[in-house]
Amino acid sequence: MDEINAQFLPWQAELLQRALALKQQQHLPHAVLIDTASEQDISAFARYLSMLLLCDKPDDLATCGTCQACEMMQAGTYADYMLVTLETNEKTKKINKNINIEQIRKLIHEVSLTRQYDRLKIAAIYPAETMNKSSANALLKTLEEPAPQVLLILLTHNRGRIPVTLRSRCQSWTIDPPARNQALEWLRGQGVQDEMATSYLQFASGDPVLALHLKQHGYASLVSQFKSRFSQFLRSELSVTDLCRGLLSSETAIIRRLINMTLMAYCYQMSGVDANAELRSGSNKNSAQAIMNLRLRAQQQLQVEENNLDLQLQLEDVLISLKQILTRRFI
C-alpha cells in the first residue's frame, strides 16, 4: 500500500484542484472538514494536500519537489506542519481509540506560535471523529478564534460523529468516491485482471483501494472457504470453534467485513431480494429482521479494539445466533 500512498488517487484530484484554486485566490478558509465514505486511511491525502498548499511552484497538481517546503515536508522536518492522530498506548502497546485532550492542547499551542516560515501553518487531525468530548471542546475555541495564516484540516470517515459545534465552524469538503468505470480502470492499473477487478470491487462496496487490499489478502479464497465450512456448521458437521479458528489468521477488519457480508446475504435471501437464493423458500420478514438485528449486534461485538473481548468468543456467539435463526425457519 506504500506505493498507493506515495501520491494522490485519481478521484481525489477534484478536491485538490479546489483547494489549490482557493489558495491562489487567497480564499482558503481557516478550517476545513474533509469526509470520505472510504474505510481506508487518508492521512497520506492530508499530507499531500498540505504539501500542495505549501509548495512554491506547483505544476497542475504536482508539487515541485525542490522548494524549501517540499524538501522539508519530504524529510519530515517542516516545523509549521503537524498531524494529530491516534497514538500507541505505551503500556498496552495498542493504538488508543481516542485522540486525547493532551494532543489537542499541544496542537493549540503549536498553532499559536509564530510561524517559522513565510507560508501557511497547517495542522491536520485524523481521524477527527475519534476526538473525545474534552478534545473537541478544547479545539472549539481555536476554531472560533482562528490565528492568521493557519489552516486546520479535520479528516473523518464519519462526519455524523463530529460535534455540530465543530462542523459549523469548518468549511465542508468531501472526497467523492470514484465512478465504477474509474475504479475498475484504476484496479487494472494496479495489475488486477478485469473479471477479478469486478468481483473485488463488489466485495469492497465500490471502494477500489479496499478492493486491492482485499485481493492482496486473498479475500475471495477466504469467502469461498467460509461458505463451504459454514454449510458444514449448519449441518452440525463442524463445530463453531473450528469454524472460527479458520478465520482468525485474517485481519480483524477483513473478518468483520466477511461476517457483515454473510449476514446481509442471508437477510436479502429471506426478504426475497435475491432471486437465486437457496434459502428463499419459506422465508419470512421475522427471520430477515432477526438477522438484521444480529448484524447490528455483530458490528458492536466485533469491535474488539474497543471492548477488549476475545474475538473468537464474539465470532462464536454471532455464528451460533445465526445458526439458531436459520434452524428455526425449518422447525
CSV table of C-alpha atoms in Angstrom, one decimal:
chain,number,residue,atom,x,y,z
A,1,MET,CA,0.0,0.0,0.0
A,2,ASP,CA,3.0,2.3,0.3
A,3,GLU,CA,3.1,2.9,-3.5
A,4,ILE,CA,-0.5,4.0,-3.4
A,5,ASN,CA,0.1,6.4,-0.5
A,6,ALA,CA,3.1,8.0,-2.4
A,7,GLN,CA,0.7,10.2,-4.4
A,8,PHE,CA,-2.9,11.2,-4.6
A,9,LEU,CA,-5.6,9.0,-6.1
A,10,PRO,CA,-7.3,10.0,-9.4
A,11,TRP,CA,-10.7,10.6,-7.7
A,12,GLN,CA,-9.1,12.9,-5.2
A,13,ALA,CA,-7.9,15.3,-7.9
A,14,GLU,CA,-11.1,17.4,-7.9
A,15,LEU,CA,-10.8,18.3,-4.3
A,16,LEU,CA,-7.1,19.1,-4.6
A,17,GLN,CA,-7.9,21.4,-7.6
A,18,ARG,CA,-10.5,23.1,-5.5
A,19,ALA,CA,-8.1,23.6,-2.6
A,20,LEU,CA,-5.3,24.9,-4.8
A,21,ALA,CA,-7.7,27.3,-6.6
A,22,LEU,CA,-8.8,28.7,-3.2
A,23,LYS,CA,-5.2,29.3,-2.2
A,24,GLN,CA,-4.4,31.0,-5.4
A,25,GLN,CA,-7.4,33.3,-5.0
A,26,GLN,CA,-6.4,33.8,-1.3
A,27,HIS,CA,-9.8,32.5,-0.3
A,28,LEU,CA,-8.7,29.5,1.8
A,29,PRO,CA,-10.9,29.0,4.9
A,30,HIS,CA,-9.3,28.8,8.3
A,31,ALA,CA,-10.7,25.3,8.8
A,32,VAL,CA,-12.0,22.5,6.6
A,33,LEU,CA,-13.7,19.2,7.4
A,34,ILE,CA,-13.0,16.6,4.8
A,35,ASP,CA,-15.1,13.5,4.9
A,36,THR,CA,-14.9,10.3,2.9
A,37,ALA,CA,-17.0,7.1,2.6
A,38,SER,CA,-13.9,5.1,2.1
A,39,GLU,CA,-12.7,2.9,5.0
A,40,GLN,CA,-9.1,3.3,4.0
A,41,ASP,CA,-6.5,5.5,5.8
A,42,ILE,CA,-6.5,9.1,4.3
A,43,SER,CA,-3.7,10.6,6.4
A,44,ALA,CA,-1.5,10.4,3.3
A,45,PHE,CA,-4.0,12.5,1.4
A,46,ALA,CA,-3.9,15.1,4.2
A,47,ARG,CA,-0.1,15.2,3.9
A,48,TYR,CA,-0.2,15.5,0.1
A,49,LEU,CA,-2.8,18.3,0.3
A,50,SER,CA,-0.6,20.1,2.8
A,51,MET,CA,2.4,19.7,0.5
A,52,LEU,CA,0.5,21.1,-2.4
A,53,LEU,CA,-0.7,24.1,-0.5
A,54,LEU,CA,2.8,24.8,0.8
A,55,CYS,CA,4.7,24.2,-2.5
A,56,ASP,CA,6.2,27.4,-4.1
A,57,LYS,CA,5.8,26.1,-7.7
A,58,PRO,CA,3.0,23.5,-8.0
A,59,ASP,CA,2.6,22.3,-11.6
A,60,ASP,CA,-1.0,21.4,-12.0
A,61,LEU,CA,-1.5,19.0,-9.1
A,62,ALA,CA,2.2,18.0,-8.8
A,63,THR,CA,4.4,19.5,-6.2
A,64,CYS,CA,7.8,20.8,-7.5
A,65,GLY,CA,9.8,18.7,-5.0
A,66,THR,CA,12.6,21.2,-4.9
A,67,CYS,CA,11.4,24.2,-3.0
A,68,GLN,CA,12.2,24.5,0.7
A,69,ALA,CA,8.7,23.5,1.8
A,70,CYS,CA,8.7,20.4,-0.4
A,71,GLU,CA,12.2,19.3,0.7
A,72,MET,CA,11.4,19.7,4.4
A,73,MET,CA,8.0,18.1,4.1
A,74,GLN,CA,9.6,15.1,2.4
A,75,ALA,CA,12.2,14.9,5.1
A,76,GLY,CA,9.5,15.3,7.8
A,77,THR,CA,11.2,18.4,9.2
A,78,TYR,CA,8.8,21.2,8.2
A,79,ALA,CA,8.1,22.9,11.6
A,80,ASP,CA,4.8,24.5,10.5
A,81,TYR,CA,3.0,21.3,9.8
A,82,MET,CA,1.7,18.8,12.2
A,83,LEU,CA,-0.6,15.7,12.0
A,84,VAL,CA,-2.5,14.7,15.2
A,85,THR,CA,-3.6,11.1,15.0
A,86,LEU,CA,-4.2,8.1,17.2
A,87,GLU,CA,-1.2,7.2,19.3
A,88,THR,CA,0.0,3.9,20.6
A,89,ASN,CA,-0.5,3.3,24.3
A,90,GLU,CA,2.9,2.8,26.0
A,91,LYS,CA,1.5,0.3,28.5
A,92,THR,CA,-0.7,-1.9,26.3
A,93,LYS,CA,1.2,-1.3,23.0
A,94,LYS,CA,-2.2,-1.0,21.3
A,95,ILE,CA,-3.5,2.0,19.4
A,96,ASN,CA,-5.6,4.3,21.5
A,97,LYS,CA,-9.3,4.5,20.5
A,98,ASN,CA,-9.4,8.3,21.0
A,99,ILE,CA,-7.4,11.4,20.2
A,100,ASN,CA,-7.0,12.8,23.8
A,101,ILE,CA,-7.1,16.3,25.1
A,102,GLU,CA,-3.3,16.5,25.7
A,103,GLN,CA,-2.8,16.0,21.9
A,104,ILE,CA,-5.2,18.8,21.1
A,105,ARG,CA,-3.7,21.1,23.7
A,106,LYS,CA,-0.3,20.5,22.0
A,107,LEU,CA,-1.9,21.4,18.7
A,108,ILE,CA,-3.4,24.5,20.1
A,109,HIS,CA,-0.1,25.6,21.5
A,110,GLU,CA,1.8,24.9,18.2
A,111,VAL,CA,-0.7,26.9,16.1
A,112,SER,CA,-0.5,29.8,18.5
A,113,LEU,CA,3.3,30.2,18.0
A,114,THR,CA,4.8,32.5,15.4
A,115,ARG,CA,5.3,30.9,12.0
A,116,GLN,CA,8.8,29.9,11.3
A,117,TYR,CA,8.4,30.3,7.5
A,118,ASP,CA,6.5,32.8,5.3
A,119,ARG,CA,3.9,30.2,4.4
A,120,LEU,CA,0.8,28.7,5.8
A,121,LYS,CA,0.9,26.8,9.1
A,122,ILE,CA,-1.1,23.6,8.7
A,123,ALA,CA,-2.4,21.3,11.4
A,124,ALA,CA,-4.3,18.1,10.4
A,125,ILE,CA,-6.5,15.9,12.7
A,126,TYR,CA,-7.2,12.4,11.6
A,127,PRO,CA,-9.5,10.6,12.3
A,128,ALA,CA,-11.3,13.6,13.7
A,129,GLU,CA,-14.3,11.5,14.8
A,130,THR,CA,-12.1,9.9,17.4
A,131,MET,CA,-11.7,13.1,19.4
A,132,ASN,CA,-13.4,12.6,22.8
A,133,LYS,CA,-15.7,15.3,24.2
A,134,SER,CA,-12.9,17.1,26.1
A,135,SER,CA,-10.7,17.2,23.0
A,136,ALA,CA,-13.5,18.6,20.8
A,137,ASN,CA,-14.3,21.2,23.4
A,138,ALA,CA,-10.7,22.3,23.6
A,139,LEU,CA,-10.4,22.6,19.8
A,140,LEU,CA,-13.6,24.7,19.6
A,141,LYS,CA,-12.0,27.9,20.9
A,142,THR,CA,-9.3,27.7,18.3
A,143,LEU,CA,-11.9,27.3,15.6
A,144,GLU,CA,-13.9,30.3,17.0
A,145,GLU,CA,-10.8,32.5,17.1
A,146,PRO,CA,-8.6,31.4,14.2
A,147,ALA,CA,-5.0,32.6,14.0
A,148,PRO,CA,-3.9,34.3,10.7
A,149,GLN,CA,-2.3,32.1,8.1
A,150,VAL,CA,-3.2,28.9,9.9
A,151,LEU,CA,-5.2,26.1,8.2
A,152,LEU,CA,-6.8,23.4,10.3
A,153,ILE,CA,-7.7,20.2,8.4
A,154,LEU,CA,-10.1,17.8,10.1
A,155,LEU,CA,-10.5,14.5,8.2
A,156,THR,CA,-13.2,11.9,9.0
A,157,HIS,CA,-14.8,8.7,7.9
A,158,ASN,CA,-18.0,9.6,9.8
A,159,ARG,CA,-18.9,13.3,9.9
A,160,GLY,CA,-22.0,12.5,11.9
A,161,ARG,CA,-19.7,11.8,14.9
A,162,ILE,CA,-18.2,15.2,14.7
A,163,PRO,CA,-19.9,17.6,17.2
A,164,VAL,CA,-22.1,20.1,15.3
A,165,THR,CA,-20.3,22.9,17.1
A,166,LEU,CA,-17.1,21.9,15.3
A,167,ARG,CA,-18.8,21.1,11.9
A,168,SER,CA,-20.5,24.5,11.8
A,169,ARG,CA,-17.1,26.3,12.1
A,170,CYS,CA,-15.4,24.3,9.2
A,171,GLN,CA,-15.9,24.5,5.5
A,172,SER,CA,-17.2,21.1,4.4
A,173,TRP,CA,-15.3,19.2,1.7
A,174,THR,CA,-15.9,15.7,0.5
A,175,ILE,CA,-13.7,13.1,-1.2
A,176,ASP,CA,-16.3,11.7,-3.6
A,177,PRO,CA,-16.0,8.0,-4.4
A,178,PRO,CA,-14.9,7.1,-8.0
A,179,ALA,CA,-17.4,6.1,-10.6
A,180,ARG,CA,-17.4,2.4,-11.3
A,181,ASN,CA,-15.5,2.7,-14.6
A,182,GLN,CA,-12.8,4.8,-13.0
A,183,ALA,CA,-12.5,2.4,-10.1
A,184,LEU,CA,-12.1,-0.6,-12.4
A,185,GLU,CA,-9.6,1.3,-14.6
A,186,TRP,CA,-7.5,2.1,-11.5
A,187,LEU,CA,-7.6,-1.5,-10.4
A,188,ARG,CA,-6.5,-2.7,-13.8
A,189,GLY,CA,-3.6,-0.2,-13.5
A,190,GLN,CA,-2.6,-2.0,-10.3
A,191,GLY,CA,-2.4,-5.3,-12.2
A,192,VAL,CA,-5.8,-6.7,-11.3
A,193,GLN,CA,-7.4,-8.5,-14.2
A,194,ASP,CA,-10.9,-7.4,-15.4
A,195,GLU,CA,-13.0,-10.2,-14.0
A,196,MET,CA,-11.2,-10.3,-10.7
A,197,ALA,CA,-11.4,-6.5,-10.5
A,198,THR,CA,-15.2,-6.6,-10.9
A,199,SER,CA,-15.5,-9.2,-8.2
A,200,TYR,CA,-13.3,-7.5,-5.7
A,201,LEU,CA,-14.9,-4.1,-6.3
A,202,GLN,CA,-18.2,-5.7,-5.4
A,203,PHE,CA,-16.7,-7.2,-2.2
A,204,ALA,CA,-15.4,-3.7,-1.3
A,205,SER,CA,-18.8,-1.9,-2.0
A,206,GLY,CA,-17.2,0.1,-4.8
A,207,ASP,CA,-14.0,1.2,-2.9
A,208,PRO,CA,-11.1,0.4,-5.2
A,209,VAL,CA,-8.4,0.8,-2.6
A,210,LEU,CA,-10.2,-1.6,-0.3
A,211,ALA,CA,-10.7,-3.9,-3.2
A,212,LEU,CA,-7.0,-4.0,-3.9
A,213,HIS,CA,-6.3,-4.6,-0.2
A,214,LEU,CA,-8.8,-7.5,-0.1
A,215,LYS,CA,-7.2,-9.0,-3.2
A,216,GLN,CA,-3.8,-8.8,-1.6
A,217,HIS,CA,-5.1,-10.7,1.4
A,218,GLY,CA,-6.8,-13.4,-0.6
A,219,TYR,CA,-10.4,-12.4,0.4
A,220,ALA,CA,-12.1,-14.3,-2.5
A,221,SER,CA,-10.5,-17.5,-1.3
A,222,LEU,CA,-11.5,-16.8,2.3
A,223,VAL,CA,-15.1,-16.2,1.2
A,224,SER,CA,-15.2,-19.5,-0.7
A,225,GLN,CA,-13.7,-21.4,2.2
A,226,PHE,CA,-16.0,-19.8,4.7
A,227,LYS,CA,-19.1,-20.6,2.7
A,228,SER,CA,-18.2,-24.2,2.5
A,229,ARG,CA,-17.3,-24.5,6.1
A,230,PHE,CA,-20.4,-22.6,7.2
A,231,SER,CA,-22.6,-25.1,5.3
A,232,GLN,CA,-20.8,-27.8,7.3
A,233,PHE,CA,-21.5,-25.9,10.5
A,234,LEU,CA,-25.2,-25.6,9.6
A,235,ARG,CA,-25.4,-29.4,9.1
A,236,SER,CA,-23.6,-29.9,12.5
A,237,GLU,CA,-20.6,-31.4,10.7
A,238,LEU,CA,-18.2,-28.8,12.0
A,239,SER,CA,-18.0,-27.2,15.4
A,240,VAL,CA,-18.3,-23.4,15.8
A,241,THR,CA,-14.8,-23.4,17.4
A,242,ASP,CA,-13.3,-25.0,14.3
A,243,LEU,CA,-15.3,-22.7,12.0
A,244,CYS,CA,-14.0,-19.6,13.8
A,245,ARG,CA,-10.4,-20.9,14.0
A,246,GLY,CA,-10.2,-20.9,10.2
A,247,LEU,CA,-10.9,-17.1,10.2
A,248,LEU,CA,-8.6,-15.9,12.9
A,249,SER,CA,-5.5,-15.7,10.8
A,250,SER,CA,-7.1,-12.8,8.8
A,251,GLU,CA,-7.1,-9.2,9.8
A,252,THR,CA,-9.9,-8.2,12.2
A,253,ALA,CA,-11.3,-5.7,9.7
A,254,ILE,CA,-11.5,-8.4,7.0
A,255,ILE,CA,-13.3,-10.8,9.4
A,256,ARG,CA,-15.8,-8.1,10.2
A,257,ARG,CA,-16.4,-7.5,6.5
A,258,LEU,CA,-16.9,-11.2,5.9
A,259,ILE,CA,-19.4,-11.6,8.7
A,260,ASN,CA,-21.3,-8.5,7.7
A,261,MET,CA,-21.5,-9.7,4.1
A,262,THR,CA,-22.7,-13.1,5.2
A,263,LEU,CA,-25.4,-11.6,7.4
A,264,MET,CA,-26.5,-9.2,4.7
A,265,ALA,CA,-26.7,-12.0,2.1
A,266,TYR,CA,-29.0,-14.1,4.3
A,267,CYS,CA,-31.1,-11.1,5.1
A,268,TYR,CA,-31.6,-10.4,1.4
A,269,GLN,CA,-32.4,-14.0,0.7
A,270,MET,CA,-35.1,-14.1,3.4
A,271,SER,CA,-36.6,-10.9,2.2
A,272,GLY,CA,-36.9,-12.3,-1.3
A,273,VAL,CA,-34.4,-9.7,-2.7
A,274,ASP,CA,-32.1,-12.3,-4.2
A,275,ALA,CA,-34.0,-14.2,-6.9
A,276,ASN,CA,-31.4,-17.0,-6.9
A,277,ALA,CA,-31.5,-17.5,-3.1
A,278,GLU,CA,-31.2,-21.1,-1.9
A,279,LEU,CA,-32.9,-20.3,1.4
A,280,ARG,CA,-35.7,-18.2,0.0
A,281,SER,CA,-38.4,-20.9,0.3
A,282,GLY,CA,-40.4,-20.4,3.5
A,283,SER,CA,-38.5,-17.2,4.3
A,284,ASN,CA,-40.4,-14.5,6.3
A,285,LYS,CA,-39.9,-11.0,7.5
A,286,ASN,CA,-39.4,-12.0,11.1
A,287,SER,CA,-36.3,-14.0,10.2
A,288,ALA,CA,-34.9,-11.2,8.0
A,289,GLN,CA,-35.5,-8.7,10.8
A,290,ALA,CA,-33.8,-11.1,13.3
A,291,ILE,CA,-30.7,-11.3,11.1
A,292,MET,CA,-30.7,-7.5,10.6
A,293,ASN,CA,-30.7,-7.1,14.4
A,294,LEU,CA,-27.9,-9.7,14.7
A,295,ARG,CA,-25.9,-7.7,12.1
A,296,LEU,CA,-26.2,-4.6,14.2
A,297,ARG,CA,-25.2,-6.5,17.3
A,298,ALA,CA,-22.3,-8.1,15.5
A,299,GLN,CA,-21.0,-4.7,14.4
A,300,GLN,CA,-20.7,-3.8,18.1
A,301,GLN,CA,-19.4,-7.1,19.3
A,302,LEU,CA,-16.7,-7.5,16.7
A,303,GLN,CA,-15.1,-4.1,17.6
A,304,VAL,CA,-12.7,-5.9,19.8
A,305,GLU,CA,-10.3,-3.0,19.8
A,306,GLU,CA,-12.9,-1.0,21.7
A,307,ASN,CA,-14.4,-3.6,24.1
A,308,ASN,CA,-11.3,-5.8,24.6
A,309,LEU,CA,-13.4,-9.0,24.5
A,310,ASP,CA,-11.9,-12.1,22.8
A,311,LEU,CA,-12.6,-12.1,19.1
A,312,GLN,CA,-13.1,-15.8,18.8
A,313,LEU,CA,-15.8,-15.7,21.6
A,314,GLN,CA,-17.6,-12.9,19.8
A,315,LEU,CA,-17.4,-14.7,16.5
A,316,GLU,CA,-18.8,-17.9,18.0
A,317,ASP,CA,-21.7,-16.0,19.6
A,318,VAL,CA,-22.6,-14.3,16.3
A,319,LEU,CA,-22.4,-17.5,14.3
A,320,ILE,CA,-24.3,-19.6,16.8
A,321,SER,CA,-27.1,-17.0,16.8
A,322,LEU,CA,-27.2,-17.0,13.0
A,323,LYS,CA,-27.5,-20.8,13.0
A,324,GLN,CA,-30.3,-20.6,15.5
A,325,ILE,CA,-32.2,-18.2,13.3
A,326,LEU,CA,-31.7,-20.3,10.2
A,327,THR,CA,-32.6,-23.5,12.0
A,328,ARG,CA,-35.8,-22.1,13.5
A,329,ARG,CA,-37.1,-21.5,10.0
A,330,PHE,CA,-37.3,-25.2,9.2
A,331,ILE,CA,-38.7,-26.4,12.5
